[in-house]
């Protein structure tokens, strides 16, 4: 027997500031294997075409459909409605990002600013590239460590789960630390962790983390954020290059 689900969805359009934020309820019949993403699409298709939310891949890869579902920042496409026994699903936009409308937020602006601030791109040791030479081999352990860091989909759940990030918008956050660790682990990169000290070596960086584990607990990709933060703290603390 299918059941009726109740969706309580945050509604607000910044382009219509005269209309204050409110919660709107929708009723929907649950189907087998239904996710919050599927439910939202049905609501927009059959009940309210004005409802705003984001999606791209529908497979937990792009991170676009991240939102707060019953108090937990997570991905709508990977959240089954059957886990909510009372059939009530409350949806809010991710805090900490600019609101586009309803459940849609601008994570792209934040992620780009973090990448530019951290210079999150490879700075090769050898700038003279010979396209005819063989690729330099890499140890499998190093490749696996880099791949693990590269699994981040920049969904923003770790930022919204972080108390420090919500209190201080200059805080680099777990997604930024993960980027720094990714290049610090890469033997092809000419930089060391110490070269990022001016960005992550204070309270806006790894020493501002309160270790509440929000990023760790709510990462949809189960990344080891706390392990990366500990790695960066240890590398900075042991460095003899920092004055």
XYZ file of N, CA and C in Angstrom:
729
model
N 0.835 -1.189 0.000
C 0.000 0.000 0.000
C 0.875 1.246 0.000
N 0.638 2.151 -0.936
C 1.378 3.411 -0.952
C 0.799 4.344 0.110
N 1.544 5.325 0.489
C 1.103 6.276 1.511
C 1.237 7.704 0.982
N 0.580 8.601 1.677
C 0.661 10.006 1.325
C 1.842 10.647 2.055
N 2.644 11.348 1.287
C 3.758 12.089 1.859
C 3.395 13.563 1.945
N 3.902 14.207 2.976
C 3.716 15.649 3.123
C 5.068 16.329 3.012
N 5.214 17.212 2.058
C 6.445 17.971 1.871
C 6.221 19.408 2.340
N 7.032 19.822 3.299
C 6.983 21.193 3.791
C 8.221 21.910 3.234
N 7.997 22.781 2.270
C 9.093 23.349 1.485
C 9.213 24.850 1.705
N 10.429 25.285 1.956
C 10.737 26.705 2.104
C 10.540 27.410 0.768
N 9.827 28.529 0.796
C 9.581 29.297 -0.419
C 10.004 30.754 -0.206
N 10.791 31.247 -1.124
C 11.144 32.675 -1.120
C 11.866 33.013 -2.408
N 11.465 34.114 -3.007
C 12.105 34.603 -4.218
C 12.743 35.952 -3.904
N 14.096 36.035 -3.891
C 14.770 37.307 -3.587
C 14.391 38.432 -4.551
N 13.877 38.084 -5.729
C 13.456 39.099 -6.688
C 12.088 39.681 -6.338
N 11.431 39.070 -5.356
C 10.153 39.579 -4.868
C 10.231 39.770 -3.354
N 11.062 40.710 -2.913
C 11.282 40.893 -1.467
C 10.040 41.287 -0.700
N 9.026 41.787 -1.393
C 7.792 42.178 -0.699
C 7.037 40.963 -0.167
N 7.326 39.773 -0.734
C 6.706 38.530 -0.250
C 7.674 37.861 0.719
N 7.320 37.798 1.968
C 8.198 37.252 2.993
C 8.361 35.732 2.832
N 9.471 35.181 3.322
C 9.661 33.721 3.253
C 8.523 32.985 3.973
N 8.126 31.869 3.410
C 7.051 31.086 4.008
C 7.269 29.607 3.696
N 6.522 28.759 4.360
C 6.577 27.315 4.122
C 5.303 26.877 3.420
N 5.460 26.139 2.343
C 4.308 25.658 1.582
C 4.264 24.136 1.639
N 3.090 23.594 1.851
C 2.926 22.150 1.964
C 2.367 21.560 0.668
N 2.889 20.376 0.340
C 2.424 19.631 -0.829
C 2.172 18.190 -0.403
N 1.131 17.594 -0.953
C 0.813 16.195 -0.708
C 1.169 15.397 -1.957
N 1.771 14.232 -1.735
C 2.206 13.411 -2.869
C 2.135 11.946 -2.489
N 1.658 11.124 -3.407
C 1.587 9.686 -3.162
C 2.974 9.075 -3.369
N 3.431 8.331 -2.391
C 4.761 7.732 -2.447
C 4.778 6.542 -3.399
N 5.873 6.414 -4.134
C 6.074 5.284 -5.035
C 7.283 4.487 -4.580
N 7.382 3.262 -5.013
C 8.503 2.407 -4.641
C 9.817 3.004 -5.142
N 10.815 3.087 -4.236
C 12.118 3.611 -4.620
C 12.157 5.115 -4.814
N 11.137 5.811 -4.362
C 11.076 7.261 -4.565
C 12.163 7.974 -3.764
N 12.825 8.913 -4.410
C 13.783 9.784 -3.732
C 13.159 11.168 -3.597
N 13.773 11.989 -2.775
C 13.293 13.366 -2.621
C 13.392 14.095 -3.951
N 14.435 13.791 -4.715
C 14.585 14.403 -6.036
C 13.415 14.060 -6.950
N 13.027 12.785 -6.993
C 11.899 12.364 -7.831
C 10.621 13.059 -7.374
N 10.449 13.134 -6.060
C 9.257 13.780 -5.517
C 9.198 15.257 -5.907
N 10.308 15.951 -5.828
C 10.341 17.363 -6.196
C 9.991 17.563 -7.667
N 10.496 16.696 -8.511
C 10.174 16.801 -9.931
C 8.686 16.573 -10.186
N 8.077 15.632 -9.457
C 6.646 15.376 -9.609
C 5.833 16.565 -9.124
N 6.284 17.164 -8.022
C 5.577 18.336 -7.498
C 5.649 19.490 -8.497
N 6.838 19.697 -9.059
C 6.985 20.802 -10.015
C 6.221 20.517 -11.320
N 6.192 19.245 -11.711
C 5.527 18.891 -12.972
C 4.011 18.918 -12.860
N 3.481 18.448 -11.717
C 2.042 18.251 -11.620
C 1.315 19.235 -10.703
N 2.076 19.917 -9.816
C 1.396 20.775 -8.851
C 1.837 22.233 -8.894
N 3.141 22.468 -9.002
C 3.619 23.848 -8.889
C 4.863 24.066 -9.742
N 4.699 24.526 -10.971
C 5.851 24.733 -11.864
C 6.768 25.870 -11.422
N 6.342 26.667 -10.429
C 7.167 27.784 -9.964
C 8.213 27.358 -8.943
N 8.147 26.131 -8.467
C 9.078 25.646 -7.441
C 10.500 25.601 -7.994
N 11.439 26.217 -7.268
C 12.831 26.293 -7.722
C 13.727 25.341 -6.922
N 14.467 24.500 -7.628
C 15.515 23.662 -7.052
C 16.441 23.262 -8.183
N 17.606 22.742 -7.847
C 18.622 22.449 -8.854
C 18.869 20.948 -8.985
N 19.218 20.518 -10.190
C 19.678 19.150 -10.418
C 20.367 19.095 -11.776
N 21.266 18.128 -11.919
C 21.937 17.898 -13.193
C 22.016 16.399 -13.471
N 22.798 15.688 -12.635
C 23.137 14.307 -12.981
C 22.154 13.274 -12.475
N 21.487 13.539 -11.361
C 20.551 12.610 -10.722
C 21.232 11.331 -10.219
N 22.572 11.370 -10.076
C 23.307 10.162 -9.684
C 24.309 10.409 -8.554
N 24.158 11.504 -7.827
C 25.050 11.777 -6.709
C 26.458 12.135 -7.120
N 26.608 12.712 -8.313
C 27.939 13.039 -8.822
C 28.154 14.543 -8.945
N 27.100 15.280 -9.324
C 27.278 16.713 -9.586
C 27.143 17.572 -8.338
N 26.382 17.128 -7.352
C 26.212 17.893 -6.124
C 25.190 19.007 -6.213
N 24.519 19.151 -7.353
C 23.615 20.278 -7.569
C 22.371 20.246 -6.680
N 21.887 19.059 -6.353
C 20.613 18.950 -5.634
C 20.782 18.938 -4.119
N 21.906 19.424 -3.620
C 22.117 19.474 -2.171
C 21.139 20.445 -1.527
N 20.569 20.041 -0.417
C 19.632 20.866 0.352
C 19.529 20.301 1.756
N 18.849 20.997 2.625
C 18.655 20.509 3.991
C 17.354 19.722 4.040
N 17.471 18.425 4.285
C 16.315 17.534 4.319
C 16.099 17.055 5.747
N 14.991 17.466 6.330
C 14.683 17.159 7.731
C 15.874 17.459 8.649
N 16.460 18.622 8.430
C 17.530 19.112 9.291
C 18.925 18.663 8.935
N 19.076 17.863 7.871
C 20.381 17.315 7.504
C 20.766 17.768 6.091
N 21.918 18.442 5.932
C 22.374 18.787 4.583
C 22.793 17.530 3.822
N 22.172 17.276 2.687
C 22.472 16.073 1.923
C 21.969 16.233 0.492
N 22.103 15.187 -0.312
C 21.677 15.220 -1.708
C 20.270 14.648 -1.862
N 19.420 15.385 -2.563
C 18.043 14.949 -2.751
C 17.962 13.684 -3.594
N 18.903 13.527 -4.546
C 18.842 12.380 -5.452
C 19.268 11.077 -4.784
N 19.882 11.176 -3.599
C 20.316 9.959 -2.892
C 19.535 9.737 -1.599
N 18.470 10.483 -1.425
C 17.683 10.387 -0.196
C 16.343 9.749 -0.482
N 16.123 8.545 0.028
C 14.868 7.829 -0.172
C 13.802 8.339 0.793
N 12.597 8.525 0.281
C 11.509 9.024 1.135
C 11.062 7.971 2.149
N 11.306 6.704 1.879
C 10.824 5.646 2.779
C 11.490 5.673 4.142
N 12.622 6.376 4.261
C 13.315 6.421 5.550
C 12.593 7.310 6.558
N 11.637 8.109 6.105
C 10.906 8.997 7.007
C 9.581 8.334 7.383
N 9.556 7.747 8.556
C 8.443 6.910 8.968
C 7.127 7.677 9.063
N 7.186 8.941 9.466
C 5.950 9.703 9.596
C 5.484 10.305 8.284
N 6.292 10.138 7.214
C 5.892 10.632 5.909
C 5.961 12.135 5.743
N 6.636 12.806 6.664
C 6.764 14.265 6.593
C 8.201 14.615 6.221
N 8.370 15.376 5.158
C 9.697 15.764 4.673
C 9.767 17.292 4.614
N 10.672 17.862 5.409
C 10.848 19.316 5.447
C 12.108 19.689 4.679
N 11.966 20.593 3.732
C 13.073 20.953 2.849
C 13.425 22.433 2.983
N 14.719 22.699 3.162
C 15.243 24.057 3.272
C 16.456 24.199 2.364
N 16.787 25.412 1.927
C 18.003 25.608 1.132
C 19.235 25.502 2.021
N 20.376 25.184 1.421
C 21.622 25.117 2.181
C 21.972 26.489 2.740
N 22.228 26.596 4.047
C 22.677 27.880 4.609
C 24.135 28.142 4.242
N 24.506 29.408 4.240
C 25.887 29.758 3.963
C 26.155 30.133 2.518
N 25.125 30.078 1.676
C 25.274 30.418 0.262
C 24.198 31.420 -0.144
N 24.470 32.150 -1.226
C 23.488 33.089 -1.731
C 22.253 32.372 -2.242
N 21.083 32.841 -1.838
C 19.834 32.201 -2.244
C 19.400 32.703 -3.617
N 19.163 31.771 -4.524
C 18.638 32.100 -5.851
C 17.115 32.123 -5.795
N 16.545 31.139 -5.115
C 15.102 31.066 -4.956
C 14.683 29.722 -4.413
N 13.791 29.697 -3.443
C 13.282 28.469 -2.827
C 14.434 27.579 -2.328
N 14.667 26.457 -2.994
C 15.706 25.517 -2.572
C 16.994 25.668 -3.374
N 17.032 26.622 -4.274
C 18.188 26.814 -5.145
C 19.149 27.852 -4.564
N 20.419 27.453 -4.399
C 21.435 28.371 -3.879
C 22.622 28.426 -4.844
N 23.411 29.499 -4.720
C 24.560 29.707 -5.612
C 25.832 29.184 -4.948
N 26.084 27.886 -5.083
C 27.326 27.317 -4.549
C 28.509 27.610 -5.468
N 28.243 27.858 -6.740
C 29.309 28.067 -7.713
C 30.172 29.265 -7.394
N 29.556 30.362 -6.979
C 30.308 31.576 -6.646
C 31.262 31.310 -5.487
N 30.783 30.586 -4.480
C 31.616 30.267 -3.322
C 32.769 29.355 -3.722
N 32.475 28.307 -4.480
C 33.505 27.342 -4.861
C 34.567 27.985 -5.751
N 34.157 28.867 -6.620
C 35.138 29.542 -7.475
C 36.040 30.454 -6.640
N 35.450 31.187 -5.689
C 36.255 32.086 -4.862
C 37.256 31.312 -4.016
N 36.849 30.131 -3.516
C 37.754 29.295 -2.733
C 38.898 28.801 -3.605
N 38.587 28.353 -4.819
C 39.631 27.860 -5.723
C 40.626 28.957 -6.078
N 40.124 30.170 -6.311
C 41.023 31.278 -6.641
C 41.854 31.683 -5.423
N 41.234 31.682 -4.266
C 41.936 32.042 -3.022
C 43.051 31.056 -2.704
N 42.813 29.782 -2.972
C 43.796 28.740 -2.662
C 44.706 28.435 -3.846
N 44.427 29.047 -4.996
C 45.147 28.709 -6.226
C 45.131 27.191 -6.440
N 43.912 26.681 -6.493
C 43.703 25.235 -6.545
C 43.877 24.684 -7.956
N 45.101 24.775 -8.415
C 45.470 24.181 -9.694
C 46.926 23.734 -9.594
N 47.307 22.834 -10.455
C 48.653 22.264 -10.389
C 49.715 23.309 -10.763
N 50.723 23.431 -9.906
C 51.905 24.259 -10.191
C 53.064 23.295 -10.425
N 53.294 22.895 -11.678
C 54.280 21.838 -11.955
C 55.707 22.256 -11.594
N 56.485 21.269 -11.182
C 57.888 21.525 -10.857
C 58.685 21.856 -12.115
N 58.309 21.204 -13.191
C 59.001 21.434 -14.456
C 58.040 22.126 -15.417
N 58.302 23.403 -15.707
C 57.409 24.172 -16.563
C 57.702 23.939 -18.046
N 58.807 23.264 -18.329
C 59.131 22.933 -19.708
C 58.524 21.571 -20.041
N 57.439 21.585 -20.750
C 56.695 20.354 -21.022
C 57.077 19.813 -22.399
N 57.479 18.561 -22.414
C 57.781 17.873 -23.666
C 56.632 16.911 -23.954
N 55.821 17.270 -24.923
C 54.635 16.458 -25.206
C 54.987 15.103 -25.805
N 56.222 14.931 -26.207
C 56.641 13.668 -26.808
C 57.242 12.708 -25.774
N 57.488 13.199 -24.566
C 58.093 12.347 -23.541
C 57.029 11.487 -22.869
N 57.459 10.390 -22.261
C 56.545 9.506 -21.549
C 56.082 10.171 -20.260
N 54.867 9.871 -19.869
C 54.340 10.425 -18.624
C 55.128 9.865 -17.438
N 55.427 10.732 -16.482
C 56.179 10.303 -15.304
C 55.304 9.363 -14.479
N 55.800 8.169 -14.166
C 54.990 7.223 -13.383
C 54.752 7.725 -11.966
N 53.659 7.294 -11.374
C 53.297 7.690 -10.012
C 53.026 6.444 -9.188
N 53.482 6.464 -7.940
C 53.223 5.340 -7.043
C 51.717 5.190 -6.832
N 51.261 3.956 -6.762
C 49.823 3.700 -6.644
C 49.242 4.305 -5.366
N 50.034 4.314 -4.267
C 49.553 4.880 -3.009
C 49.275 6.373 -3.166
N 50.175 7.054 -3.873
C 49.992 8.489 -4.090
C 48.785 8.745 -4.982
N 48.651 7.952 -6.026
C 47.519 8.105 -6.940
C 46.192 7.884 -6.217
N 46.155 6.915 -5.332
C 44.933 6.628 -4.586
C 44.593 7.771 -3.632
N 45.619 8.355 -3.003
C 45.391 9.469 -2.078
C 44.854 10.687 -2.821
N 45.406 10.955 -4.006
C 44.937 12.080 -4.819
C 43.510 11.827 -5.304
N 43.244 10.599 -5.746
C 41.903 10.246 -6.217
C 40.880 10.427 -5.099
N 41.238 10.039 -3.893
C 40.319 10.162 -2.753
C 39.931 11.621 -2.537
N 40.929 12.520 -2.611
C 40.637 13.942 -2.443
C 39.837 14.491 -3.620
N 40.088 13.967 -4.805
C 39.405 14.446 -6.006
C 37.959 13.960 -6.095
N 37.524 13.081 -5.184
C 36.142 12.609 -5.207
C 35.158 13.675 -4.725
N 35.662 14.773 -4.188
C 34.791 15.861 -3.733
C 33.973 16.397 -4.908
N 32.656 16.520 -4.717
C 31.783 17.001 -5.784
C 31.349 18.456 -5.550
N 31.921 19.098 -4.542
C 31.663 20.511 -4.252
C 30.168 20.792 -4.105
N 29.477 19.936 -3.374
C 28.037 20.093 -3.182
C 27.699 21.171 -2.162
N 28.637 21.437 -1.238
C 28.417 22.461 -0.227
C 27.865 21.949 1.085
N 27.604 20.647 1.187
C 27.042 20.102 2.426
C 27.981 20.304 3.616
N 29.285 20.182 3.377
C 30.250 20.349 4.466
C 30.274 21.792 4.965
N 30.095 22.742 4.054
C 30.068 24.157 4.436
C 28.827 24.448 5.275
N 27.692 23.937 4.845
C 26.442 24.174 5.569
C 26.398 23.453 6.910
N 27.219 22.405 7.061
C 27.248 21.634 8.306
C 28.272 22.185 9.297
N 29.052 23.175 8.871
C 30.174 23.665 9.674
C 29.762 24.887 10.492
N 29.851 24.779 11.820
C 29.486 25.893 12.685
C 30.413 27.078 12.489
N 31.713 26.805 12.301
C 32.674 27.887 12.103
C 32.378 28.640 10.814
N 32.070 27.908 9.747
C 31.766 28.545 8.462
C 30.513 29.398 8.542
N 29.538 28.983 9.358
C 28.317 29.760 9.498
C 28.542 31.024 10.326
N 29.532 30.981 11.214
C 29.833 32.155 12.039
C 30.802 33.112 11.365
N 31.672 32.574 10.490
C 32.713 33.398 9.883
C 32.839 33.043 8.405
N 32.439 33.973 7.544
C 32.436 33.674 6.104
C 33.827 33.690 5.491
N 34.862 34.040 6.274
C 36.235 33.994 5.769
C 36.897 32.639 6.033
N 36.194 31.755 6.728
C 36.736 30.434 7.063
C 36.847 29.594 5.799
N 38.008 28.974 5.594
C 38.250 28.197 4.376
C 37.306 27.006 4.286
N 37.132 26.288 5.381
C 36.202 25.170 5.396
C 36.775 23.873 4.842
N 36.025 22.800 5.058
C 36.501 21.465 4.701
C 36.754 21.314 3.213
N 35.907 21.907 2.378
C 36.098 21.770 0.933
C 37.398 22.430 0.499
N 37.766 23.550 1.149
C 39.025 24.217 0.841
C 40.225 23.434 1.340
N 40.115 22.888 2.546
C 41.215 22.094 3.094
C 41.466 20.866 2.229
N 40.386 20.293 1.729
C 40.517 19.121 0.862
C 41.286 19.472 -0.410
N 41.047 20.668 -0.941
C 41.766 21.106 -2.135
C 43.259 21.278 -1.850
N 43.574 21.897 -0.708
C 44.982 22.098 -0.349
C 45.677 20.753 -0.180
N 45.028 19.829 0.533
C 45.615 18.507 0.759
C 45.829 17.772 -0.560
N 44.920 17.941 -1.494
C 45.039 17.258 -2.778
C 46.338 17.636 -3.497
N 46.681 18.934 -3.489
C 47.904 19.362 -4.172
C 49.148 19.153 -3.313
N 48.976 19.165 -1.996
C 50.110 18.881 -1.107
C 50.546 17.423 -1.236
N 49.598 16.556 -1.567
C 49.895 15.140 -1.717
C 50.496 14.805 -3.082
N 50.375 15.723 -4.028
C 50.777 15.472 -5.417
C 52.256 15.794 -5.607
N 53.066 14.784 -5.893
C 54.506 14.969 -6.055
C 54.845 15.809 -7.284
N 53.918 15.997 -8.192
C 54.159 16.804 -9.390
C 54.050 18.299 -9.106
N 53.437 18.641 -7.968
C 53.227 20.044 -7.628
C 54.449 20.601 -6.915
N 54.851 21.814 -7.290
C 56.071 22.406 -6.743
C 55.873 22.993 -5.354
N 54.630 23.116 -4.893
C 54.361 23.752 -3.607
C 54.353 22.742 -2.474
N 54.617 23.251 -1.272
C 54.502 22.470 -0.047
C 53.328 23.023 0.755
N 52.912 22.294 1.782
C 51.821 22.776 2.634
C 52.149 24.143 3.203
N 53.429 24.371 3.507
C 53.857 25.635 4.099
C 53.566 26.825 3.185
N 53.516 26.581 1.902
C 53.236 27.663 0.965
C 51.794 28.162 1.066
N 50.946 27.381 1.718
C 49.561 27.785 1.930
C 49.347 28.345 3.335
N 50.443 28.529 4.084
C 50.326 28.915 5.486
C 49.569 30.231 5.657
N 49.794 31.186 4.780
C 49.152 32.493 4.922
C 47.641 32.414 4.761
N 47.154 31.287 4.236
C 45.713 31.118 4.042
C 45.111 30.163 5.065
N 45.809 29.078 5.379
C 45.215 28.052 6.256
C 45.926 27.922 7.593
N 46.872 28.817 7.895
C 47.646 28.677 9.126
C 47.148 29.482 10.292
N 45.890 29.956 10.233
C 45.347 30.747 11.335
C 43.919 30.299 11.623
N 43.126 31.151 12.289
C 41.771 30.769 12.669
C 40.814 30.723 11.480
N 41.202 31.317 10.368
C 40.405 31.160 9.154
C 40.755 29.861 8.439
N 41.806 29.200 8.926
C 42.264 27.956 8.335
C 42.062 26.775 9.264
N 42.999 25.839 9.225
C 42.828 24.576 9.948
C 42.792 24.746 11.467
N 43.363 25.842 11.990
C 43.358 26.024 13.438
C 42.084 26.700 13.927
N 41.190 27.036 13.003
C 39.890 27.565 13.385
C 38.820 26.497 13.455
N 39.155 25.295 12.989
C 38.210 24.175 13.029
C 37.939 23.768 14.469
N 36.663 23.675 14.844
C 36.275 23.302 16.204
C 36.089 21.797 16.371
N 36.355 21.035 15.319
C 36.288 19.569 15.350
C 34.929 19.072 15.822
N 33.868 19.666 15.315
C 32.517 19.208 15.642
C 32.061 18.092 14.705
N 32.853 17.833 13.667
C 32.636 16.714 12.736
C 31.385 16.854 11.871
N 30.850 18.059 11.744
C 29.694 18.249 10.874
C 30.022 17.917 9.429
N 31.205 18.347 8.970
C 31.615 18.064 7.590
C 31.774 16.568 7.364
N 32.339 15.900 8.347
C 32.571 14.457 8.244
C 31.252 13.691 8.249
N 30.346 14.094 9.127
C 29.094 13.362 9.300
C 28.146 13.525 8.119
N 28.214 14.663 7.437
C 27.218 14.958 6.408
C 27.754 14.968 4.986
N 28.996 14.534 4.784
C 29.551 14.477 3.430
C 28.897 13.333 2.651
N 28.209 13.625 1.548
C 27.548 12.560 0.778
C 28.519 11.557 0.164
N 29.772 11.953 0.001
C 30.766 11.067 -0.595
C 31.646 10.396 0.466
N 31.327 10.610 1.730
C 32.061 9.977 2.843
C 33.560 10.265 2.776
N 33.915 11.501 2.458
C 35.325 11.882 2.434
C 35.858 12.037 3.852
N 37.144 11.773 4.012
C 37.779 11.851 5.326
C 38.248 13.282 5.588
N 37.310 14.188 5.805
C 37.645 15.593 6.008
C 38.506 15.804 7.253
N 38.162 15.132 8.326
C 38.931 15.318 9.555
C 40.355 14.788 9.396
N 40.513 13.735 8.622
C 41.850 13.213 8.362
C 42.683 14.207 7.565
N 42.065 14.871 6.594
C 42.774 15.880 5.805
C 43.157 17.080 6.667
N 42.245 17.506 7.550
C 42.536 18.634 8.433
C 43.675 18.289 9.382
N 43.646 17.077 9.925
C 44.723 16.641 10.821
C 46.051 16.580 10.085
N 46.021 16.125 8.845
C 47.239 16.051 8.026
C 47.826 17.439 7.814
N 46.979 18.410 7.474
C 47.463 19.767 7.236
C 47.964 20.415 8.527
N 47.257 20.192 9.614
C 47.721 20.731 10.908
C 49.096 20.181 11.270
N 49.246 18.897 11.090
C 50.520 18.251 11.442
C 51.647 18.769 10.556
N 51.405 18.895 9.267
C 52.435 19.364 8.349
C 52.855 20.796 8.672
N 51.884 21.645 8.984
C 52.199 23.038 9.308
C 52.932 23.140 10.640
N 52.473 22.393 11.624
C 53.080 22.462 12.966
C 54.515 21.957 12.970
N 54.815 20.993 12.107
C 56.172 20.399 12.085
C 57.119 21.124 11.147
N 56.616 22.109 10.423
C 57.468 22.777 9.418
C 58.497 23.673 10.084
N 59.715 23.672 9.535
C 60.776 24.553 10.014
C 60.959 25.734 9.072
N 60.048 25.845 8.091
C 60.153 26.935 7.118
C 59.297 28.128 7.481
N 58.434 27.944 8.496
C 57.512 29.000 8.884
C 58.130 29.842 9.998
N 58.163 31.138 9.789
C 58.741 32.048 10.789
C 57.616 32.589 11.659
